[in-house]
């Protein structure tokens, strides 16, 4: 997007706001922010620092562990926090946080996907980064969540139905949460995402980036790192709410150096979907192993280290459809684009041949596209 069309960040003036503040546009803007982030609802007097507004300020300060010298006062430290770029998803209510009844800062929303096998697709892209690179960044973020949980993500084509979708939008884009490029209270929103059903409503599983932002790949210079924001928003897609841990990726506010999952994020996602499945089974060249896939979506991982030509042969039961994925150097999710070779015919018998392979470790994934049954997997070196 041309620079002259970039958004104007919202900045509430840094001054003390309290019950003795005269009605003003600053109080009105403060109320708009508190309402947007889930702290102010119901009866309050617009533009007046009334009891409802003071209570909302106190709740915001409590969640973000801000301690003003005067109770019920919106001091400069609080306003400075409110002015920072952040996720547009409202923060969890005090009642919802209290219902968790534990010390961990992470919060779940009470909704999760009924399966650990999730599909995602790209609906469009941003001109800020080459399309291949921006999509690799987003794939890396999905894979990072898969590395710490039992979740597995598969990319599908844009015209194929999926649980999760990724898109860039500007202004009013039809989901009831408009992006703002004109300096209004929504001007600091980077992106938002919708929780799993039923919490996410008709937009459940949708991730929307603000196209008015300048999206970048690496740290340094102007712009917002796409990876950091994607990693955060995927947490919402999976059922995580905002965390009070300022080191966690699920902390609502953006920081360029907050770019990985922390213990709080991992504890939260594993509370919903469980820990990662055991690591891949090591195979020696020439070894044949047997296994069982209990049903559609099941998978088993293997690895082999070699220095010669590699053949990997999968033999499965008649009438079933199993797939074989092979990748050099590092494990991956189940996105075909992440693997060096993929064999997915319409039967359970597959063969991958890699000529002149690199010396090192190859990772293999046996996946049931459809059906169940026993199989054998054989690694040959010639």
mmCIF file of N, CA and C in Angstrom, residues 186-240:
data_model
loop_
_atom_site.group_PDB
_atom_site.id
_atom_site.type_symbol
_atom_site.label_atom_id
_atom_site.label_comp_id
_atom_site.label_asym_id
_atom_site.label_seq_id
_atom_site.Cartn_x
_atom_site.Cartn_y
_atom_site.Cartn_z
ATOM 1 N N UNK A 186 -9.619 2.908 16.785
ATOM 2 C CA UNK A 186 -9.219 1.600 16.252
ATOM 3 C C UNK A 186 -7.897 1.671 15.499
ATOM 4 N N UNK A 187 -7.288 2.837 15.467
ATOM 5 C CA UNK A 187 -6.078 3.023 14.672
ATOM 6 C C UNK A 187 -4.874 2.255 15.152
ATOM 7 N N UNK A 188 -4.884 1.774 16.390
ATOM 8 C CA UNK A 188 -3.748 1.005 16.905
ATOM 9 C C UNK A 188 -3.967 -0.497 16.796
ATOM 10 N N UNK A 189 -5.049 -0.910 16.164
ATOM 11 C CA UNK A 189 -5.330 -2.332 15.999
ATOM 12 C C UNK A 189 -4.538 -2.882 14.823
ATOM 13 N N UNK A 190 -3.758 -3.928 15.065
ATOM 14 C CA UNK A 190 -2.933 -4.543 14.027
ATOM 15 C C UNK A 190 -3.673 -5.650 13.292
ATOM 16 N N UNK A 191 -4.467 -6.410 14.014
ATOM 17 C CA UNK A 191 -5.163 -7.568 13.454
ATOM 18 C C UNK A 191 -6.175 -8.042 14.484
ATOM 19 N N UNK A 192 -7.047 -8.935 14.060
ATOM 20 C CA UNK A 192 -7.919 -9.626 15.007
ATOM 21 C C UNK A 192 -8.243 -11.003 14.450
ATOM 22 N N UNK A 193 -8.650 -11.879 15.337
ATOM 23 C CA UNK A 193 -8.974 -13.252 14.940
ATOM 24 C C UNK A 193 -10.185 -13.712 15.735
ATOM 25 N N UNK A 194 -10.880 -14.679 15.182
ATOM 26 C CA UNK A 194 -12.118 -15.163 15.790
ATOM 27 C C UNK A 194 -11.906 -16.559 16.371
ATOM 28 N N UNK A 195 -12.436 -16.748 17.583
ATOM 29 C CA UNK A 195 -12.256 -17.990 18.332
ATOM 30 C C UNK A 195 -12.927 -19.172 17.631
ATOM 31 N N UNK A 196 -12.644 -20.397 18.088
ATOM 32 C CA UNK A 196 -13.358 -21.564 17.555
ATOM 33 C C UNK A 196 -14.855 -21.450 17.843
ATOM 34 N N UNK A 197 -15.678 -22.203 17.105
ATOM 35 C CA UNK A 197 -17.112 -22.199 17.399
ATOM 36 C C UNK A 197 -17.377 -22.840 18.756
ATOM 37 N N UNK A 198 -18.413 -22.406 19.464
ATOM 38 C CA UNK A 198 -19.395 -21.405 19.034
ATOM 39 C C UNK A 198 -18.993 -19.968 19.346
ATOM 40 N N UNK A 199 -17.890 -19.760 20.097
ATOM 41 C CA UNK A 199 -17.514 -18.411 20.520
ATOM 42 C C UNK A 199 -17.244 -17.487 19.343
ATOM 43 N N UNK A 200 -16.706 -18.033 18.264
ATOM 44 C CA UNK A 200 -16.345 -17.193 17.128
ATOM 45 C C UNK A 200 -17.490 -16.845 16.210
ATOM 46 N N UNK A 201 -18.681 -17.387 16.473
ATOM 47 C CA UNK A 201 -19.837 -17.088 15.639
ATOM 48 C C UNK A 201 -19.624 -17.497 14.195
ATOM 49 N N UNK A 202 -20.203 -16.727 13.276
ATOM 50 C CA UNK A 202 -20.119 -17.075 11.854
ATOM 51 C C UNK A 202 -18.735 -16.839 11.278
ATOM 52 N N UNK A 203 -17.867 -16.121 12.001
ATOM 53 C CA UNK A 203 -16.500 -15.876 11.538
ATOM 54 C C UNK A 203 -15.482 -16.760 12.259
ATOM 55 N N UNK A 204 -15.938 -17.773 12.959
ATOM 56 C CA UNK A 204 -15.029 -18.655 13.706
ATOM 57 C C UNK A 204 -13.900 -19.144 12.808
ATOM 58 N N UNK A 205 -12.664 -19.006 13.301
ATOM 59 C CA UNK A 205 -11.506 -19.484 12.561
ATOM 60 C C UNK A 205 -10.939 -18.501 11.561
ATOM 61 N N UNK A 206 -11.454 -17.265 11.516
ATOM 62 C CA UNK A 206 -10.977 -16.268 10.549
ATOM 63 C C UNK A 206 -9.930 -15.362 11.188
ATOM 64 N N UNK A 207 -8.820 -15.168 10.496
ATOM 65 C CA UNK A 207 -7.749 -14.262 10.928
ATOM 66 C C UNK A 207 -7.694 -13.113 9.933
ATOM 67 N N UNK A 208 -7.821 -11.883 10.432
ATOM 68 C CA UNK A 208 -7.822 -10.692 9.585
ATOM 69 C C UNK A 208 -6.679 -9.769 9.988
ATOM 70 N N UNK A 209 -5.784 -9.478 9.051
ATOM 71 C CA UNK A 209 -4.726 -8.490 9.250
ATOM 72 C C UNK A 209 -5.200 -7.144 8.702
ATOM 73 N N UNK A 210 -4.747 -6.061 9.339
ATOM 74 C CA UNK A 210 -5.084 -4.723 8.874
ATOM 75 C C UNK A 210 -4.157 -4.353 7.717
ATOM 76 N N UNK A 211 -4.710 -4.208 6.515
ATOM 77 C CA UNK A 211 -3.901 -3.881 5.346
ATOM 78 C C UNK A 211 -3.317 -2.476 5.426
ATOM 79 N N UNK A 212 -3.874 -1.610 6.290
ATOM 80 C CA UNK A 212 -3.311 -0.278 6.449
ATOM 81 C C UNK A 212 -1.953 -0.307 7.142
ATOM 82 N N UNK A 213 -1.617 -1.407 7.803
ATOM 83 C CA UNK A 213 -0.303 -1.538 8.430
ATOM 84 C C UNK A 213 0.776 -1.730 7.368
ATOM 85 N N UNK A 214 2.013 -1.405 7.721
ATOM 86 C CA UNK A 214 3.176 -1.744 6.901
ATOM 87 C C UNK A 214 3.755 -3.037 7.460
ATOM 88 N N UNK A 215 3.557 -4.127 6.749
ATOM 89 C CA UNK A 215 3.996 -5.436 7.227
ATOM 90 C C UNK A 215 5.411 -5.724 6.747
ATOM 91 N N UNK A 216 6.242 -6.220 7.656
ATOM 92 C CA UNK A 216 7.640 -6.497 7.314
ATOM 93 C C UNK A 216 8.025 -7.890 7.777
ATOM 94 N N UNK A 217 9.181 -8.332 7.296
ATOM 95 C CA UNK A 217 9.683 -9.672 7.597
ATOM 96 C C UNK A 217 10.611 -9.652 8.803
ATOM 97 N N UNK A 218 11.683 -8.883 8.730
ATOM 98 C CA UNK A 218 12.736 -8.906 9.734
ATOM 99 C C UNK A 218 12.624 -7.733 10.706
ATOM 100 N N UNK A 219 13.271 -7.845 11.887
ATOM 101 C CA UNK A 219 13.256 -6.728 12.844
ATOM 102 C C UNK A 219 14.066 -5.549 12.331
ATOM 103 N N UNK A 220 13.816 -4.391 12.912
ATOM 104 C CA UNK A 220 14.523 -3.183 12.521
ATOM 105 C C UNK A 220 13.758 -2.395 11.483
ATOM 106 N N UNK A 221 13.860 -1.063 11.557
ATOM 107 C CA UNK A 221 13.194 -0.217 10.588
ATOM 108 C C UNK A 221 11.709 -0.091 10.858
ATOM 109 N N UNK A 222 11.022 0.690 10.015
ATOM 110 C CA UNK A 222 9.579 0.894 10.218
ATOM 111 C C UNK A 222 8.782 -0.357 9.891
ATOM 112 N N UNK A 223 7.573 -0.400 10.401
ATOM 113 C CA UNK A 223 6.684 -1.509 10.091
ATOM 114 C C UNK A 223 6.481 -2.457 11.249
ATOM 115 N N UNK A 224 5.616 -3.433 11.028
ATOM 116 C CA UNK A 224 5.237 -4.426 12.031
ATOM 117 C C UNK A 224 5.605 -5.807 11.524
ATOM 118 N N UNK A 225 6.262 -6.604 12.357
ATOM 119 C CA UNK A 225 6.676 -7.945 11.938
ATOM 120 C C UNK A 225 5.458 -8.852 11.793
ATOM 121 N N UNK A 226 5.304 -9.386 10.602
ATOM 122 C CA UNK A 226 4.162 -10.249 10.315
ATOM 123 C C UNK A 226 4.191 -11.510 11.165
ATOM 124 N N UNK A 227 5.373 -12.072 11.391
ATOM 125 C CA UNK A 227 5.463 -13.326 12.145
ATOM 126 C C UNK A 227 4.938 -13.151 13.564
ATOM 127 N N UNK A 228 5.357 -12.099 14.244
ATOM 128 C CA UNK A 228 4.940 -11.885 15.632
ATOM 129 C C UNK A 228 3.421 -11.823 15.752
ATOM 130 N N UNK A 229 2.806 -11.026 14.881
ATOM 131 C CA UNK A 229 1.358 -10.839 14.953
ATOM 132 C C UNK A 229 0.630 -12.128 14.574
ATOM 133 N N UNK A 230 1.143 -12.827 13.559
ATOM 134 C CA UNK A 230 0.509 -14.086 13.156
ATOM 135 C C UNK A 230 0.534 -15.095 14.289
ATOM 136 N N UNK A 231 1.683 -15.216 14.949
ATOM 137 C CA UNK A 231 1.815 -16.174 16.043
ATOM 138 C C UNK A 231 0.787 -15.881 17.132
ATOM 139 N N UNK A 232 0.594 -14.602 17.432
ATOM 140 C CA UNK A 232 -0.396 -14.206 18.442
ATOM 141 C C UNK A 232 -1.815 -14.546 17.984
ATOM 142 N N UNK A 233 -2.157 -14.143 16.775
ATOM 143 C CA UNK A 233 -3.539 -14.313 16.316
ATOM 144 C C UNK A 233 -3.917 -15.781 16.153
ATOM 145 N N UNK A 234 -2.976 -16.630 15.774
ATOM 146 C CA UNK A 234 -3.277 -18.061 15.688
ATOM 147 C C UNK A 234 -3.695 -18.589 17.056
ATOM 148 N N UNK A 235 -3.090 -18.062 18.110
ATOM 149 C CA UNK A 235 -3.510 -18.459 19.451
ATOM 150 C C UNK A 235 -4.996 -18.236 19.674
ATOM 151 N N UNK A 236 -5.521 -17.103 19.182
ATOM 152 C CA UNK A 236 -6.962 -16.851 19.282
ATOM 153 C C UNK A 236 -7.756 -17.845 18.441
ATOM 154 N N UNK A 237 -7.289 -18.120 17.222
ATOM 155 C CA UNK A 237 -7.988 -19.087 16.366
ATOM 156 C C UNK A 237 -8.152 -20.428 17.059
ATOM 157 N N UNK A 238 -7.197 -20.751 17.938
ATOM 158 C CA UNK A 238 -7.184 -22.060 18.585
ATOM 159 C C UNK A 238 -7.921 -22.078 19.918
ATOM 160 N N UNK A 239 -8.302 -20.894 20.441
ATOM 161 C CA UNK A 239 -9.072 -20.861 21.678
ATOM 162 C C UNK A 239 -8.384 -20.209 22.854
ATOM 163 N N UNK A 240 -7.268 -19.518 22.625
ATOM 164 C CA UNK A 240 -6.584 -18.810 23.708
ATOM 165 C C UNK A 240 -7.008 -17.347 23.727
#
